[in-house]
DNA sequence: GTTAGCACTCTCATTCTCCGAGTGCTAAGT
DNA sequence: ACTTAGCACTCGGAGAATGAGAGTGCTAAC
């Protein structure tokens, strides 16, 4: 009697779906009128009372219909819903939004991630968040110092992930050809081929010491290198489409503003290790505090390593069956694309080094 | 009788200031109680009735106090208010927010503009907007093609404004040294020293033609150059702190969302030529349609040319006396900084070219 | 185990009432 | 001719009263 059965699950699913669609508490009559339910409203009522006792549903007040509890959503997501599948044409559309244009054209990981975020925000009408620490796993493939204008030098740093960083530095005087090539050579020698995660403060300090020993007034350049190093190590958190959050009645505006200003609190949550797709509900954890909201995240990988997570934040009342497949598709696609790139660029590495040492 | 006088102006100013502070319609009693007003409430009432007839004030409804009309705000801003002045320490704080750190350190114009936007949004708790077309007035100071990884080439483009653009392109095969240096040389020869505004579609097409004539399969590189060109010509519109707009009761959320999604409609308005500081009120113009909002903009210059505008968008009920000085200071500071930079980098140009042609 | 019937509960929208802030006008004061 | 006290008037908005309707739980019959 007090236990679950097929029909109760069906009713739970129906409640979730109807509530997600309309935002109104769902009554027994409404449920009974559904084609897939073949019992009367009274029976539905009995079942709903049980579902409430079990903690899957709740009533905002006595004479209203039921709405799902967090527990209810969770059960629905894990066991009951049938995720929409993406027809071929839909996938093409998604690829297009990612900027993946058929011809295996070069595209930096950074841009890919950005496009994914924008696309996800657009598609789901939610805030899309990405926590990306893939740069940490890429290798510095090139460092150059380029004179440009008087006394101005641009340091250029390229990683195997295809991200290109640069920084202009102004010196007090112009470098001679020898000085420039020494500096440039020194940097190449000590940085190229090193993976970003191997870059340590220690290593950088040695570098700094060596270079300022060579010539004190290189300091601004050294400083530039240091800043680039910090940029590289930075763990990027990207967020787009926050504005959508303001259109949901059931999210508290104040909490949304707070969230926007303290996004970084999320990082820990996103970086937790987990596999597959994870759904977290607002106020469930202390570092994600928008009431009535939920966050859906998935990891993406580079080769076998998790290098980031992407997902969306929206109202708890969200069409999970639609949103989850998007996230799944994007995380898979990104994994494919950056893994493939890393294959292509990691292979040549030894070659390059050989060439250099000739 | 029906005409302006000292006291009426004082009352108007008092109404504006009180309304800006509290957001409540202002009654005669409130005004009469102010120390700077030495007449009774009845007299104030008479004056306010006149101010209403003249169109400077209005009543939301009969038994409420008065609030300023657009005309009222305008008069206040132009004639009545006394802009707060910025004490030395405040300026230092602002400079710090701009990222101007004493030592005349190199800083790209782009970054400067970005910092200004962020700072303005933060200081005023409004949305800050910047329309920047300074890149158009800068000169391409360097173009390089750098091989990196197998079959991947990075095109690097540096302008006198200090902005550095790059693009990675993948070819079907590796270039020989000769091919690379030809390509690189050709680009340098035809692009360096040219001001961005001189770059025309025509010029680019000639370039494309010449290069693909030399070798068909350079196409991806040529494509890369073309994309960089488009990036450069792009007229940047930057906007930060939109979120603040959601906390103002008197701005319609829907209109704010619409604004965020169609910011570019603003461009025209911001690019109009005007001098000094301009205040535009929402719904005043058809391309700025957030009701009860106002936008305050100022041009900034590079040398003698207007190269952009920056400002804020907030509720009409805004502390103009505080906000306007910020905008004035920033636009002046930016003007100073980028003009100075352009002096420093424009001068050397001939030198560089000489060096090259040796 | 299911269902119809019914009394009951509680929200929400509507209506009504009334308070008070603020006004405009008038008449008296300077 | 201006200023001011006094007063009647207006109107929005808060709060109480009311009623309709949606939804429930329970009971008794199927």
XYZ file of C-alpha atoms (C1' of nucleotides) in Angstrom:
776
model
C 0.000 0.000 0.000
C 2.604 2.476 1.076
C 4.923 1.192 -1.563
C 5.871 2.210 -5.069
C 4.400 0.689 -8.107
C 4.319 1.199 -11.807
C 1.317 3.457 -11.760
C 2.628 5.694 -9.021
C 5.793 6.235 -11.007
C 3.772 7.103 -14.047
C 1.834 9.602 -12.020
C 5.014 11.108 -10.611
C 6.403 11.503 -14.096
C 3.185 13.100 -15.242
C 3.243 15.546 -12.355
C 6.816 16.541 -13.071
C 6.188 17.011 -16.747
C 3.030 18.967 -16.326
C 4.556 21.161 -13.661
C 7.613 21.806 -15.754
C 5.432 22.824 -18.632
C 2.911 25.039 -16.899
C 4.470 26.046 -13.613
C 1.138 25.392 -11.918
C 0.664 22.840 -9.165
C -0.882 19.733 -10.654
C -4.231 18.377 -9.499
C -5.600 14.864 -9.584
C -8.193 15.695 -12.222
C -5.561 16.941 -14.614
C -3.571 13.752 -14.191
C -6.587 11.500 -14.563
C -7.437 13.155 -17.842
C -4.158 12.133 -19.415
C -4.441 9.396 -22.013
C -1.759 7.248 -20.403
C -3.582 7.182 -17.075
C -6.563 4.879 -17.008
C -7.838 5.385 -13.529
C -10.110 7.923 -11.934
C -9.130 11.114 -10.218
C -9.901 9.565 -6.852
C -7.380 6.813 -7.413
C -4.842 9.322 -8.557
C -5.507 11.233 -5.388
C -4.787 8.206 -3.284
C -1.565 7.550 -5.130
C -0.512 11.151 -4.897
C -1.082 11.092 -1.147
C 1.291 8.154 -0.965
C 3.849 9.871 -3.203
C 3.660 12.814 -0.864
C 4.253 10.635 2.180
C 7.237 9.094 0.442
C 8.640 12.559 -0.076
C 8.379 12.850 -3.843
C 5.624 15.412 -3.971
C 4.464 18.291 -1.861
C 1.571 20.669 -1.663
C 2.219 24.390 -1.588
C -0.970 24.586 0.464
C -3.914 22.375 1.290
C -6.225 23.122 -1.558
C -3.653 23.239 -4.294
C -2.294 20.543 -6.526
C 1.041 18.846 -5.972
C 4.490 19.886 -7.109
C 7.591 17.702 -7.199
C 10.113 17.874 -4.382
C 13.826 17.727 -5.026
C 13.595 14.021 -4.341
C 10.844 13.805 -6.919
C 12.891 15.569 -9.557
C 15.831 13.375 -8.817
C 13.868 10.177 -9.224
C 12.344 11.538 -12.394
C 15.703 12.434 -13.871
C 17.396 9.225 -12.929
C 14.728 6.699 -13.654
C 11.642 8.050 -15.292
C 12.313 10.524 -18.027
C 13.101 9.558 -21.558
C 15.692 11.978 -22.879
C 14.794 13.465 -26.226
C 17.119 12.178 -28.874
C 18.688 14.490 -31.354
C 17.799 13.892 -34.960
C 20.570 14.291 -37.485
C 19.484 17.738 -38.579
C 19.397 18.934 -35.006
C 22.950 17.770 -34.538
C 24.021 19.639 -37.580
C 22.468 22.737 -36.186
C 24.331 22.240 -32.921
C 27.610 21.663 -34.724
C 27.018 24.830 -36.619
C 26.498 26.741 -33.392
C 29.748 25.310 -32.108
C 31.433 26.704 -35.164
C 32.368 23.247 -36.378
C 32.099 23.753 -40.079
C 32.511 20.475 -41.831
C 35.974 21.092 -43.256
C 38.201 20.102 -40.352
C 39.253 23.678 -39.994
C 41.594 24.737 -37.266
C 39.832 26.097 -34.252
C 41.278 26.918 -30.907
C 39.947 25.073 -27.911
C 39.202 28.356 -26.299
C 36.940 29.436 -29.091
C 35.245 26.075 -29.134
C 34.463 26.315 -25.454
C 33.193 29.828 -25.863
C 30.911 28.883 -28.674
C 29.596 25.967 -26.686
C 28.746 28.240 -23.808
C 26.964 30.742 -25.974
C 25.071 28.025 -27.769
C 24.010 26.304 -24.592
C 22.746 29.526 -23.092
C 20.790 30.247 -26.230
C 19.320 26.787 -26.613
C 18.231 26.312 -23.063
C 17.433 29.909 -22.190
C 19.470 29.437 -19.063
C 22.835 30.604 -17.832
C 25.544 28.394 -19.272
C 28.709 27.813 -17.299
C 31.967 26.244 -18.243
C 34.886 25.497 -16.008
C 37.878 24.889 -18.184
C 41.249 23.817 -16.980
C 42.373 22.231 -20.190
C 45.153 24.791 -20.677
C 46.861 23.112 -17.742
C 47.162 19.968 -19.759
C 48.514 21.488 -22.889
C 52.113 21.902 -23.850
C 53.864 25.128 -24.638
C 54.702 24.711 -28.252
C 56.260 28.016 -29.044
C 57.582 31.144 -27.419
C 58.664 34.110 -29.475
C 59.730 37.625 -28.775
C 58.911 40.056 -31.499
C 60.149 43.614 -31.634
C 57.437 45.985 -32.669
C 57.674 49.705 -32.634
C 60.337 51.449 -30.709
C 61.294 49.747 -27.480
C 58.180 47.686 -27.547
C 58.394 43.916 -27.623
C 55.619 41.439 -27.907
C 56.004 38.105 -26.215
C 54.032 35.428 -27.984
C 53.188 32.135 -26.399
C 51.451 29.328 -28.178
C 50.210 26.114 -26.629
C 49.361 22.792 -28.153
C 45.722 23.491 -27.335
C 45.888 26.188 -29.954
C 45.558 29.039 -27.537
C 47.728 31.981 -28.312
C 48.620 34.477 -25.645
C 50.580 37.620 -26.034
C 51.763 40.561 -24.093
C 53.401 43.782 -25.109
C 56.194 45.153 -22.953
C 57.972 48.420 -23.163
C 61.645 48.676 -22.326
C 63.742 51.678 -21.518
C 65.839 51.184 -24.639
C 66.100 48.994 -27.698
C 67.671 45.582 -27.522
C 70.502 44.710 -29.824
C 70.031 41.800 -32.151
C 72.215 39.662 -29.941
C 70.376 40.512 -26.794
C 67.075 39.815 -28.422
C 68.147 36.489 -29.807
C 69.688 35.480 -26.516
C 66.536 36.289 -24.663
C 64.318 34.674 -27.193
C 66.521 31.620 -27.374
C 66.665 31.273 -23.639
C 62.915 31.361 -23.351
C 62.421 28.838 -26.139
C 64.924 26.495 -24.666
C 63.447 26.532 -21.218
C 59.769 26.727 -21.931
C 58.967 25.015 -25.194
C 57.881 21.451 -24.844
C 56.971 21.863 -21.217
C 53.409 21.144 -20.220
C 51.674 23.959 -18.495
C 51.062 21.900 -15.409
C 54.802 21.457 -15.066
C 55.331 25.180 -14.924
C 55.919 25.927 -11.296
C 56.560 29.115 -9.456
C 59.973 27.747 -8.779
C 60.766 27.207 -12.422
C 59.597 30.684 -13.224
C 61.720 32.184 -10.513
C 64.789 30.445 -11.800
C 64.022 31.814 -15.208
C 63.588 35.278 -13.822
C 66.838 35.054 -11.932
C 68.777 33.831 -14.940
C 67.472 36.519 -17.185
C 67.868 39.456 -14.902
C 71.366 38.169 -14.196
C 72.083 38.402 -17.905
C 70.757 41.891 -18.072
C 69.028 43.759 -15.324
C 66.880 45.909 -17.518
C 65.155 42.991 -19.118
C 62.870 43.162 -16.110
C 59.747 44.372 -17.965
C 60.054 41.488 -20.397
C 60.548 39.009 -17.633
C 57.550 40.506 -15.943
C 55.595 39.982 -19.157
C 56.569 36.343 -19.300
C 55.482 35.962 -15.738
C 52.102 37.445 -16.443
C 51.619 35.152 -19.389
C 52.495 32.252 -17.168
C 49.842 33.275 -14.720
C 47.315 33.648 -17.513
C 48.066 30.151 -18.652
C 47.692 28.564 -15.281
C 44.508 30.373 -14.683
C 41.599 28.143 -14.394
C 38.950 29.716 -16.536
C 35.338 29.981 -15.517
C 33.132 31.160 -18.299
C 29.515 32.092 -17.918
C 27.052 33.374 -20.449
C 23.354 34.071 -20.614
C 22.985 35.074 -16.999
C 20.323 37.415 -18.206
C 17.959 34.548 -18.830
C 17.848 33.860 -15.128
C 16.050 37.119 -14.621
C 13.073 36.039 -16.626
C 12.167 33.132 -14.393
C 9.516 34.019 -11.884
C 10.598 31.354 -9.456
C 14.182 32.509 -9.084
C 14.873 35.187 -6.568
C 16.414 38.193 -8.300
C 18.604 39.023 -5.375
C 20.016 35.546 -5.252
C 20.655 35.653 -8.967
C 22.609 38.879 -8.644
C 24.572 37.399 -5.803
C 25.324 34.373 -7.922
C 26.522 36.488 -10.821
C 28.885 38.300 -8.540
C 30.259 35.218 -6.863
C 30.345 32.698 -9.628
C 33.684 31.408 -8.533
C 32.068 29.754 -5.552
C 30.698 27.336 -8.078
C 34.076 26.217 -9.258
C 34.611 23.712 -6.535
C 31.235 22.190 -7.240
C 31.932 21.955 -10.944
C 35.376 20.552 -10.439
C 34.298 17.781 -8.103
C 35.026 14.574 -9.786
C 32.001 12.700 -10.996
C 31.118 10.972 -14.158
C 28.313 11.287 -16.616
C 25.865 14.051 -16.033
C 25.230 15.487 -12.669
C 22.277 17.499 -11.496
C 22.581 19.653 -8.415
C 19.713 21.551 -6.908
C 19.939 25.038 -5.486
C 20.353 25.267 -1.734
C 21.236 21.610 -1.833
C 24.856 22.581 -1.336
C 26.148 25.533 0.495
C 28.079 26.817 -2.492
C 25.140 26.943 -4.825
C 22.457 28.980 -3.269
C 19.894 30.115 -5.769
C 16.622 28.804 -4.403
C 14.498 26.752 -6.792
C 17.307 26.475 -9.252
C 19.175 23.543 -10.605
C 22.492 23.064 -12.289
C 23.218 20.350 -14.790
C 26.851 19.649 -15.535
C 28.899 17.220 -17.474
C 32.617 16.706 -17.709
C 34.450 16.832 -20.968
C 37.728 15.138 -21.507
C 40.884 15.431 -23.485
C 42.056 11.969 -24.268
C 41.396 10.225 -20.999
C 41.724 13.186 -18.680
C 38.871 15.277 -17.394
C 39.800 18.783 -18.348
C 36.641 20.724 -17.692
C 32.941 20.745 -17.038
C 30.147 22.474 -18.814
C 26.541 22.890 -17.972
C 23.638 25.158 -17.404
C 21.971 26.798 -14.461
C 18.278 27.403 -14.619
C 15.088 27.057 -12.668
C 14.496 23.718 -11.026
C 11.417 23.556 -13.156
C 13.376 22.771 -16.273
C 12.753 20.529 -19.222
C 15.422 18.038 -18.284
C 14.529 15.647 -21.066
C 15.431 18.354 -23.542
C 18.338 20.047 -21.823
C 20.277 16.992 -20.756
C 20.744 15.666 -24.273
C 22.137 19.033 -25.343
C 24.684 18.974 -22.586
C 25.525 15.372 -23.272
C 25.998 16.108 -26.937
C 28.165 19.139 -26.394
C 30.396 17.531 -23.818
C 30.875 14.538 -26.072
C 31.534 16.675 -29.106
C 34.029 18.837 -27.301
C 35.742 15.762 -25.958
C 36.006 14.386 -29.463
C 37.283 17.580 -30.979
C 39.924 18.456 -28.457
C 41.084 14.908 -28.027
C 41.533 14.620 -31.755
C 43.421 17.905 -31.867
C 45.644 16.842 -29.053
C 46.428 13.638 -30.929
C 47.388 15.695 -33.912
C 49.482 18.137 -32.024
C 51.009 15.898 -29.449
C 52.437 13.533 -32.012
C 54.543 16.123 -33.786
C 56.058 17.328 -30.564
C 59.102 15.093 -30.608
C 59.638 15.990 -34.233
C 59.605 19.618 -33.471
C 62.049 19.230 -30.684
C 64.364 17.280 -32.929
C 64.189 19.943 -35.555
C 65.044 22.495 -32.946
C 68.041 20.691 -31.665
C 69.569 20.256 -35.050
C 4.152 85.342 -11.913
C 4.263 82.518 -14.333
C 7.937 83.043 -14.717
C 11.052 81.502 -13.319
C 12.927 82.941 -10.431
C 15.713 82.048 -8.125
C 13.509 80.377 -5.578
C 11.672 78.250 -8.079
C 14.954 76.959 -9.377
C 16.036 76.153 -5.874
C 12.830 74.249 -5.343
C 13.238 72.371 -8.596
C 16.742 71.351 -7.604
C 15.503 70.256 -4.206
C 12.766 68.151 -5.774
C 15.193 66.473 -8.133
C 17.659 65.743 -5.402
C 15.132 64.430 -2.980
C 13.464 62.277 -5.594
C 16.786 60.900 -6.747
C 17.619 60.006 -3.200
C 14.369 58.466 -2.035
C 12.452 57.534 -5.133
C 9.314 58.939 -3.531
C 7.320 61.817 -5.002
C 8.202 64.978 -3.140
C 5.612 67.028 -1.285
C 5.576 70.696 -0.430
C 6.023 70.059 3.262
C 9.198 68.117 2.708
C 10.644 70.918 0.621
C 9.621 73.630 3.063
C 11.418 71.821 5.836
C 14.754 72.055 4.079
C 17.176 74.507 5.641
C 17.879 76.297 2.374
C 14.201 77.049 1.831
C 12.849 79.844 3.985
C 9.247 79.961 2.941
C 6.187 78.062 4.009
C 4.765 74.964 2.454
C 1.968 76.976 0.906
C 4.399 79.143 -0.968
C 6.281 76.115 -2.111
C 3.009 74.693 -3.340
C 2.346 77.757 -5.405
C 5.806 77.606 -6.911
C 5.518 73.935 -7.608
C 2.221 74.509 -9.377
C 4.001 76.955 -11.631
C 6.917 74.593 -12.194
C 4.366 71.999 -13.182
C 2.729 74.346 -15.646
C 6.116 75.126 -17.124
C 6.636 71.432 -17.622
C 9.433 70.802 -15.170
C 7.460 68.770 -12.678
C 4.559 66.393 -12.771
C 2.287 64.592 -10.389
C 1.888 60.841 -10.641
C -1.646 61.423 -9.352
C -3.542 64.215 -7.723
C -2.791 63.575 -4.118
C 0.838 62.728 -4.479
C 3.943 64.877 -4.419
C 5.761 65.987 -7.560
C 8.434 64.260 -9.530
C 10.711 65.821 -12.125
C 9.864 65.511 -15.808
C 12.509 64.927 -18.412
C 12.577 68.660 -18.944
C 13.096 69.084 -15.228
C 16.028 66.708 -15.159
C 17.530 68.412 -18.127
C 17.362 71.834 -16.578
C 18.760 70.437 -13.376
C 21.675 68.817 -15.126
C 22.495 71.755 -17.305
C 22.054 74.623 -14.936
C 21.340 73.668 -11.385
C 23.438 70.838 -10.134
C 26.913 71.263 -8.773
C 28.973 68.312 -9.913
C 30.892 66.665 -7.138
C 34.565 67.225 -7.586
C 37.029 64.434 -7.238
C 39.555 64.817 -4.473
C 43.055 63.660 -5.213
C 42.681 60.360 -3.375
C 39.514 59.585 -5.303
C 41.355 60.128 -8.564
C 44.060 57.798 -7.477
C 41.470 55.187 -6.760
C 39.986 55.675 -10.205
C 43.387 55.457 -11.848
C 43.980 52.282 -9.986
C 40.723 50.828 -11.274
C 41.783 51.775 -14.775
C 44.930 49.783 -14.249
C 47.092 52.858 -14.578
C 49.830 52.044 -12.158
C 52.097 55.009 -11.763
C 55.051 53.658 -13.708
C 54.121 54.521 -17.285
C 53.777 50.844 -18.026
C 52.693 49.635 -21.419
C 49.002 48.922 -21.605
C 46.977 48.212 -24.650
C 44.161 50.570 -25.482
C 41.818 47.650 -25.526
C 42.604 46.730 -21.959
C 42.333 50.327 -20.891
C 38.882 50.601 -22.378
C 37.832 47.363 -20.786
C 38.987 48.419 -17.386
C 37.215 51.718 -17.752
C 33.984 49.930 -18.543
C 34.245 47.598 -15.599
C 35.160 50.416 -13.275
C 32.338 52.626 -14.442
C 29.796 49.860 -13.996
C 31.068 49.183 -10.533
C 31.231 52.800 -9.424
C 27.841 53.828 -10.677
C 26.010 50.571 -10.223
C 24.717 50.970 -13.727
C 25.400 49.348 -17.034
C 28.496 50.855 -18.587
C 28.806 51.053 -22.348
C 31.664 51.884 -24.593
C 31.651 52.319 -28.304
C 35.182 52.133 -29.513
C 36.305 52.673 -33.031
C 39.818 53.680 -32.244
C 41.247 50.608 -34.017
C 40.130 52.227 -37.218
C 42.531 55.038 -36.613
C 45.515 52.970 -35.768
C 48.200 51.821 -38.116
C 49.223 48.267 -38.786
C 52.692 48.190 -37.399
C 53.607 44.589 -37.914
C 52.439 41.435 -39.624
C 54.175 38.142 -39.012
C 53.564 34.567 -39.973
C 54.864 32.091 -37.479
C 55.014 28.357 -38.051
C 53.905 26.443 -35.030
C 53.342 22.768 -34.856
C 52.940 20.741 -37.961
C 51.160 22.529 -40.796
C 49.866 25.133 -38.429
C 50.723 28.760 -38.926
C 49.857 31.684 -36.763
C 49.314 35.035 -38.351
C 50.123 37.844 -35.998
C 49.001 41.366 -36.545
C 49.958 44.275 -34.367
C 48.624 47.788 -34.569
C 49.995 51.034 -33.309
C 47.188 51.107 -30.760
C 48.875 48.189 -29.107
C 46.224 45.700 -29.981
C 47.518 42.348 -31.020
C 45.402 39.988 -33.063
C 46.239 36.523 -34.133
C 44.782 33.614 -35.922
C 45.934 30.043 -36.343
C 45.499 28.398 -39.731
C 46.071 24.838 -40.716
C 47.371 24.001 -44.157
C 47.352 20.736 -46.023
C 51.151 20.562 -45.990
C 54.158 22.366 -44.628
C 55.531 25.433 -46.327
C 59.148 25.570 -47.361
C 61.275 28.285 -45.904
C 61.111 30.165 -49.171
C 57.366 29.977 -49.426
C 56.969 31.118 -45.878
C 59.283 34.038 -46.260
C 57.678 35.048 -49.514
C 54.245 35.007 -47.953
C 55.362 36.764 -44.830
C 57.303 39.332 -46.813
C 54.423 39.983 -49.136
C 52.088 40.633 -46.253
C 54.515 42.913 -44.482
C 55.157 44.889 -47.598
C 51.522 45.429 -48.388
C 50.008 45.864 -44.980
C 52.524 47.386 -42.617
C 52.303 51.121 -42.257
C 48.790 51.225 -43.578
C 46.134 52.689 -41.337
C 43.260 50.414 -40.640
C 40.793 52.842 -42.132
C 42.675 52.603 -45.411
C 42.160 48.880 -45.573
C 39.423 48.393 -48.092
C 37.697 45.309 -49.362
C 39.305 46.082 -52.658
C 42.796 46.128 -51.244
C 42.154 42.853 -49.499
C 40.869 41.259 -52.632
C 43.944 42.272 -54.537
C 46.013 40.749 -51.814
C 44.018 37.563 -51.955
C 44.326 37.376 -55.689
C 48.080 37.935 -55.634
C 48.675 35.334 -53.026
C 46.507 32.594 -54.392
C 48.126 33.285 -57.731
C 51.479 32.568 -56.178
C 50.244 29.370 -54.680
C 46.718 28.108 -54.659
C 46.908 26.205 -51.441
C 47.771 29.230 -49.381
C 44.034 29.751 -49.266
C 43.571 28.978 -45.564
C 46.244 31.505 -44.671
C 44.717 34.093 -46.914
C 41.406 33.346 -45.301
C 43.031 33.930 -41.931
C 44.358 37.290 -42.990
C 40.932 38.193 -44.203
C 39.348 37.325 -40.908
C 41.872 39.385 -39.042
C 41.096 42.251 -41.311
C 37.447 41.973 -40.474
C 38.219 41.817 -36.775
C 40.221 44.993 -37.061
C 37.587 46.942 -38.859
C 34.985 45.849 -36.439
C 33.591 48.613 -34.440
C 33.570 47.379 -30.890
C 30.666 47.882 -28.551
C 31.442 46.853 -25.052
C 28.923 46.639 -22.255
C 29.334 45.573 -18.669
C 27.268 45.552 -15.534
C 23.955 45.019 -17.260
C 22.986 43.092 -14.198
C 22.704 46.268 -12.185
C 19.794 47.344 -14.316
C 17.743 44.547 -12.873
C 17.905 45.943 -9.392
C 16.146 49.173 -10.246
C 12.461 49.049 -9.506
C 11.634 51.714 -12.030
C 13.128 49.969 -15.034
C 10.973 47.490 -16.840
C 12.649 44.082 -16.777
C 11.377 43.181 -20.188
C 12.762 46.326 -21.708
C 16.075 45.713 -20.033
C 16.288 42.233 -21.489
C 15.413 43.610 -24.870
C 18.106 46.210 -24.521
C 20.710 43.618 -23.594
C 19.850 41.644 -26.649
C 19.855 44.580 -29.022
C 22.610 46.747 -27.706
C 23.842 47.494 -31.155
C 20.846 49.736 -31.742
C 22.575 52.094 -29.391
C 25.629 52.458 -31.535
C 24.225 55.088 -33.764
C 23.191 57.118 -30.765
C 26.590 56.823 -29.188
C 28.393 57.636 -32.386
C 26.431 60.777 -33.126
C 28.811 63.605 -33.018
C 28.439 65.851 -30.033
C 30.832 67.394 -27.624
C 31.169 67.346 -23.896
C 28.825 65.150 -21.999
C 25.478 64.215 -23.326
C 22.500 62.911 -21.448
C 19.779 61.073 -23.306
C 16.589 59.888 -21.709
C 14.913 56.585 -22.407
C 12.085 56.676 -24.938
C 13.372 60.101 -25.904
C 14.821 58.533 -29.045
C 13.499 55.600 -30.881
C 16.735 53.681 -30.586
C 16.931 53.863 -26.840
C 13.784 52.504 -25.404
C 14.129 51.602 -21.776
C 11.452 53.643 -20.063
C 12.570 55.781 -17.122
C 16.178 55.277 -17.979
C 18.877 57.664 -18.952
C 22.181 57.364 -20.685
C 25.121 59.623 -20.036
C 27.897 59.569 -22.599
C 31.062 61.359 -23.342
C 33.444 61.144 -26.257
C 37.054 60.328 -25.827
C 39.657 61.331 -28.315
C 42.957 60.278 -29.684
C 44.908 63.352 -30.478
C 42.240 65.498 -32.027
C 39.974 62.806 -33.380
C 36.942 61.421 -31.632
C 37.561 57.725 -31.516
C 34.901 56.477 -29.176
C 32.308 57.211 -26.548
C 31.829 55.841 -23.106
C 29.074 56.187 -20.628
C 26.545 54.575 -18.432
C 22.932 53.575 -18.656
C 20.867 53.638 -15.529
C 17.556 54.768 -14.134
C 16.551 58.328 -14.900
C 16.543 58.787 -11.177
C 20.289 58.886 -10.990
C 22.741 60.873 -8.965
C 23.977 62.914 -11.883
C 26.167 65.111 -9.749
C 28.139 62.058 -8.785
C 28.083 60.067 -12.006
C 28.896 62.815 -14.455
C 32.255 63.649 -12.905
C 33.243 59.997 -13.119
C 32.474 59.879 -16.788
C 34.191 63.167 -17.392
C 37.269 61.992 -15.580
C 37.450 58.694 -17.382
C 36.947 60.108 -20.830
C 39.604 62.706 -20.169
C 42.005 60.201 -18.733
C 41.530 57.815 -21.606
C 42.004 60.635 -24.055
C 45.249 61.579 -22.342
C 46.563 58.058 -22.204
C 45.840 56.973 -25.730
C 46.841 60.270 -27.242
C 50.138 60.075 -25.474
C 50.635 56.500 -26.624
C 49.810 57.387 -30.166
C 52.387 60.162 -30.030
C 54.943 57.677 -28.895
C 54.105 55.075 -31.440
C 53.271 57.242 -34.371
C 56.572 59.058 -34.287
C 58.726 56.002 -34.702
C 56.784 54.783 -37.680
C 58.955 56.354 -40.362
C 62.000 55.016 -38.576
C 60.663 51.533 -38.620
C 59.866 51.682 -42.258
C 63.345 52.902 -43.005
C 64.863 50.091 -41.067
C 62.757 47.665 -42.978
C 63.721 48.908 -46.344
C 67.386 48.686 -45.660
C -8.351 -2.234 -5.311
C -11.152 1.314 -7.500
C -14.507 4.841 -7.825
C -18.351 8.243 -7.099
C -19.940 11.539 -3.940
C -19.581 15.019 -0.670
C -18.083 18.074 2.912
C -14.250 20.757 3.817
C -10.190 23.821 3.220
C -7.654 27.369 1.543
C -6.063 30.697 -2.158
C -6.935 34.210 -5.064
C -9.436 37.830 -7.144
C -12.793 41.302 -6.224
C -15.032 44.706 -3.728
C -15.503 47.914 -0.158
C -14.044 51.021 3.250
C -11.328 54.273 5.241
C -6.989 56.762 6.359
C -3.850 60.197 5.309
C -0.671 62.592 2.388
C -0.842 66.154 -0.490
C -3.165 69.451 -3.086
C -5.625 73.990 -4.640
C -8.075 77.727 -3.210
C -9.487 81.448 -0.277
C -8.940 84.910 2.908
C -6.187 87.226 6.029
C -1.600 89.146 7.226
C 2.657 91.832 6.036
C 1.999 92.201 -4.347
C 3.697 88.455 -2.129
C 3.284 85.169 1.705
C 0.902 82.264 4.800
C -2.623 79.796 7.640
C -6.683 77.234 7.170
C -9.733 74.131 5.098
C -12.251 71.274 1.913
C -11.210 67.992 -1.461
C -9.005 64.189 -4.101
C -7.153 59.960 -4.717
C -4.103 55.955 -4.024
C -3.274 52.208 -1.327
C -3.633 49.233 2.753
C -6.676 46.177 4.983
C -10.969 43.671 5.834
C -14.836 41.200 3.916
C -16.722 38.299 0.541
C -17.367 34.653 -2.777
C -15.937 31.452 -6.308
C -13.361 27.606 -7.529
C -9.926 24.222 -7.412
C -8.423 20.566 -5.035
C -8.376 17.614 -1.239
C -9.479 13.559 2.115
C -12.745 10.470 3.591
C -16.517 7.300 3.296
C -19.298 4.067 1.346
C -20.517 1.450 -2.490
C -18.912 -1.318 -6.433
